[in-house]
Amino acid sequence: MSEKELTTRQSLRFDELWSYDPAPESPDYVKIKEQYQLFIDGKFQEPESGNYFDSVNPSNEEVLALFAEAGKKDVDKAVAAARKAHNGVWSKMPAKERGKYIYRIARLLQERAREFAIIESMDSGKPIRESRDIDIPQVIAHFFYHAGWADKLKYAFPGVDPKPLGVAGQIIPWNFPLLMAAWKIAPALATGNTVVIKPAETTPLSALKLAELIQDADLPPGVVNIVTGAGETGMEIVRHPDIDKIAFTGSTEVGKIIQKAMAGTDRKYTLELGGKAANIIFDDAPVNQAVEGIVNGIFFNQGHVCCAGSRLLVQEGIADELVQKLKMRMETLIVGDPLDKNTDIGAINSKVQLDRILGFLSESVESDQRIYQTKCDLPEKGYWCRPTLVENVSQSHRIVQEEVFGPVLTIQTFRTPAEAVSLTNNTPYGLSGGVWTDKGSKIFKVGKSIRAGVIWANTFNKFDPTSPFGGYKESGIGREGGIHGLSPYLELS
Ligand code: NAD
Ligand code: MN
């Protein structure tokens, strides 16, 4: 098909067939307070410092609410509450009863799913279709799954008597705010630990809404404590001597700082860090499905996904056809209002993140890479980035080696499976990867040679609470999800 034919077909699709009327979800459905306090010992408490920071809606730059900034004294208070709850109540309670509380949290989340989806999209910028269909259902699934484990830990680890570690300190990022909270809180509670958790400073709202729900669930005070703030607050948690385990998800840079702080102590830690996943498309792959998988793998959630398929590796013979089809599909992606149900790509989470992405792209221009961006309209206010394909790159370019964390896909071609594997493994990361081929044996051979924690075959970005998730190399240490995700919260000797 010639370029010209493609263009004609595209404009036909857009102008006559593919225009949608706005279908926004109503923000009036949710109640957002002007100011949120720290959730410590089952109560909302003002910060000792009296300081507050704001979180904006990145799609219109409006302030959503103010959040308390927790300092050392507040973190001390939260850890003391968690310790008391652990020793006095949570570790003594029959496991079956603990499970009932976790089931109750899951059921209440189910009842309020719509409310949580809306506030998640308002605070983070992600499209409502994603928060409604992926984030919140996965959050609920995580609580249900782990509730089931609470009284069955002896079966998960036969021959040992699993015991909780005590107090877990947990620090999470802004890309899946409530889902990351669920990945952290659910296994900790199921294994009998209590929690001090800090959401990211640009997306604290859903965690504070979860605090309200936890109150409604009558969870004993101090079992879950939620403190807000930025890196300094996170560091107070990391340094706290009475925390038994740190669970962190975020950048490799901060992961390294945490690892240094933990060195020489007997405290446990798990780190879920960045990624630079390759999506490998062999010439016998179903091309149309692969295009959908590629789009889902990198443009989904504005590329704010640690396991995003940010590097496309295509076997030479199908490269031209695939790139043409991919560009055509990219042109149909709708960028805009996160609350509109038609939106495919929402707002970039913050100005800082947008500048980081644009920094990578201007470096690409300087290095003679070719940038293809779609032609869609963008809203005037807010932080936006069109879906972007970067061609003419080589393995040593920064955009191929480092995490962009935006809707930016690089493309490289390869000839043999061995070359594909070598390109795939040639970054400091190893979180995930994708293989597309019609041949089962190739999936196993190539899949086994990729040094990454998760490999998808003929699909991408699929999650399930029963499946362990985590990285090789600079992508992290430890696993979350499944039985593997329970053990880092347990004493197993
Ligand atoms: P970050 O690592 O700075 O922040 C993640 C969390 O750690 C936040 O809650 C933050 O407040 C906290 N934090 C920051 N500094 C800390 C410190 N010194 N001690 C303890 N806690 C600290 O990530 P970011 O600035 O939000 O994003 C930077 C880059 O991280 C992104 O461009 C992306 O590459 C990567 N990232 C990865 C993930 C992931 O899921 N793996 C998620 C978000 C961001
Ligand atoms: Mn925000």
PDB file of N, CA, C and O and ligand atoms in Angstrom, residues 54-58 62 64 67 120 122-125 200-205 349-350, ligand 2:
ATOM      1  N   ASP A  54       0.648  20.664  47.616  1.00  0.00           N
ATOM      2  CA  ASP A  54      -0.551  20.376  46.827  1.00  0.00           C
ATOM      3  C   ASP A  54      -0.282  19.306  45.774  1.00  0.00           C
ATOM      4  O   ASP A  54       0.855  19.029  45.415  1.00  0.00           O
ATOM      5  N   SER A  55      -1.367  18.703  45.319  1.00  0.00           N
ATOM      6  CA  SER A  55      -1.281  17.810  44.167  1.00  0.00           C
ATOM      7  C   SER A  55      -2.219  18.370  43.111  1.00  0.00           C
ATOM      8  O   SER A  55      -3.353  18.739  43.406  1.00  0.00           O
ATOM      9  N   VAL A  56      -1.723  18.460  41.884  1.00  0.00           N
ATOM     10  CA  VAL A  56      -2.542  19.030  40.813  1.00  0.00           C
ATOM     11  C   VAL A  56      -3.140  17.932  39.939  1.00  0.00           C
ATOM     12  O   VAL A  56      -2.697  16.793  39.955  1.00  0.00           O
ATOM     13  N   ASN A  57      -4.149  18.338  39.198  1.00  0.00           N
ATOM     14  CA  ASN A  57      -4.679  17.508  38.130  1.00  0.00           C
ATOM     15  C   ASN A  57      -3.840  17.844  36.892  1.00  0.00           C
ATOM     16  O   ASN A  57      -3.914  18.960  36.389  1.00  0.00           O
ATOM     17  N   PRO A  58      -3.033  16.899  36.403  1.00  0.00           N
ATOM     18  CA  PRO A  58      -2.096  17.243  35.332  1.00  0.00           C
ATOM     19  C   PRO A  58      -2.774  17.522  33.986  1.00  0.00           C
ATOM     20  O   PRO A  58      -2.124  18.008  33.071  1.00  0.00           O
ATOM     21  N   GLU A  62      -4.995  22.337  37.625  1.00  0.00           N
ATOM     22  CA  GLU A  62      -5.695  22.852  38.807  1.00  0.00           C
ATOM     23  C   GLU A  62      -5.304  22.059  40.048  1.00  0.00           C
ATOM     24  O   GLU A  62      -5.123  20.844  39.977  1.00  0.00           O
ATOM     25  N   LEU A  64      -5.877  19.989  43.193  1.00  0.00           N
ATOM     26  CA  LEU A  64      -6.988  19.137  43.620  1.00  0.00           C
ATOM     27  C   LEU A  64      -7.216  19.254  45.120  1.00  0.00           C
ATOM     28  O   LEU A  64      -8.340  19.337  45.596  1.00  0.00           O
ATOM     29  N   PHE A  67      -2.054  18.326  50.931  1.00  0.00           N
ATOM     30  CA  PHE A  67      -1.706  17.108  51.662  1.00  0.00           C
ATOM     31  C   PHE A  67      -0.630  17.419  52.693  1.00  0.00           C
ATOM     32  O   PHE A  67       0.271  18.224  52.435  1.00  0.00           O
ATOM     33  N   GLU A 120      -8.537   8.621  40.687  1.00  0.00           N
ATOM     34  CA  GLU A 120      -7.226   8.182  40.200  1.00  0.00           C
ATOM     35  C   GLU A 120      -6.880   8.890  38.895  1.00  0.00           C
ATOM     36  O   GLU A 120      -5.754   9.348  38.702  1.00  0.00           O
ATOM     37  N   MET A 122      -8.135  11.776  37.898  1.00  0.00           N
ATOM     38  CA  MET A 122      -7.975  13.216  38.133  1.00  0.00           C
ATOM     39  C   MET A 122      -6.593  13.541  38.699  1.00  0.00           C
ATOM     40  O   MET A 122      -5.972  14.529  38.328  1.00  0.00           O
ATOM     41  N   ASP A 123      -6.104  12.710  39.601  1.00  0.00           N
ATOM     42  CA  ASP A 123      -4.838  13.035  40.264  1.00  0.00           C
ATOM     43  C   ASP A 123      -3.614  12.637  39.425  1.00  0.00           C
ATOM     44  O   ASP A 123      -2.574  13.284  39.488  1.00  0.00           O
ATOM     45  N   SER A 124      -3.759  11.562  38.630  1.00  0.00           N
ATOM     46  CA  SER A 124      -2.577  11.059  37.919  1.00  0.00           C
ATOM     47  C   SER A 124      -2.546  11.443  36.447  1.00  0.00           C
ATOM     48  O   SER A 124      -1.482  11.486  35.848  1.00  0.00           O
ATOM     49  N   GLY A 125      -3.714  11.675  35.843  1.00  0.00           N
ATOM     50  CA  GLY A 125      -3.774  11.987  34.415  1.00  0.00           C
ATOM     51  C   GLY A 125      -4.051  10.789  33.529  1.00  0.00           C
ATOM     52  O   GLY A 125      -4.182  10.915  32.323  1.00  0.00           O
ATOM     53  N   ALA A 200       3.322   8.553  46.301  1.00  0.00           N
ATOM     54  CA  ALA A 200       4.140   9.569  45.627  1.00  0.00           C
ATOM     55  C   ALA A 200       3.513  10.946  45.816  1.00  0.00           C
ATOM     56  O   ALA A 200       2.293  11.074  45.956  1.00  0.00           O
ATOM     57  N   GLU A 201       4.334  11.970  45.797  1.00  0.00           N
ATOM     58  CA  GLU A 201       3.860  13.334  46.116  1.00  0.00           C
ATOM     59  C   GLU A 201       2.955  13.924  45.029  1.00  0.00           C
ATOM     60  O   GLU A 201       2.215  14.856  45.291  1.00  0.00           O
ATOM     61  N   THR A 202       2.984  13.370  43.800  1.00  0.00           N
ATOM     62  CA  THR A 202       2.079  13.915  42.777  1.00  0.00           C
ATOM     63  C   THR A 202       0.746  13.160  42.720  1.00  0.00           C
ATOM     64  O   THR A 202      -0.165  13.594  42.030  1.00  0.00           O
ATOM     65  N   THR A 203       0.651  12.046  43.441  1.00  0.00           N
ATOM     66  CA  THR A 203      -0.591  11.244  43.374  1.00  0.00           C
ATOM     67  C   THR A 203      -1.005  10.672  44.735  1.00  0.00           C
ATOM     68  O   THR A 203      -1.205   9.459  44.861  1.00  0.00           O
ATOM     69  N   PRO A 204      -1.173  11.513  45.758  1.00  0.00           N
ATOM     70  CA  PRO A 204      -1.504  10.946  47.079  1.00  0.00           C
ATOM     71  C   PRO A 204      -3.000  10.701  47.306  1.00  0.00           C
ATOM     72  O   PRO A 204      -3.374  10.059  48.289  1.00  0.00           O
ATOM     73  N   LEU A 205      -3.856  11.215  46.401  1.00  0.00           N
ATOM     74  CA  LEU A 205      -5.288  11.267  46.716  1.00  0.00           C
ATOM     75  C   LEU A 205      -5.930   9.891  46.910  1.00  0.00           C
ATOM     76  O   LEU A 205      -6.667   9.674  47.886  1.00  0.00           O
ATOM     77  N   ASN A 349       2.109  12.755  33.854  1.00  0.00           N
ATOM     78  CA  ASN A 349       1.808  12.925  35.274  1.00  0.00           C
ATOM     79  C   ASN A 349       2.236  14.250  35.884  1.00  0.00           C
ATOM     80  O   ASN A 349       1.586  14.753  36.805  1.00  0.00           O
ATOM     81  N   SER A 350       3.327  14.834  35.420  1.00  0.00           N
ATOM     82  CA  SER A 350       3.761  16.096  36.017  1.00  0.00           C
ATOM     83  C   SER A 350       4.588  16.870  35.005  1.00  0.00           C
ATOM     84  O   SER A 350       5.047  16.324  34.001  1.00  0.00           O
TER      85      SER A 350
HETATM   86 MN    MN B   2      -1.616  14.938  41.067  1.00  0.00          MN
END
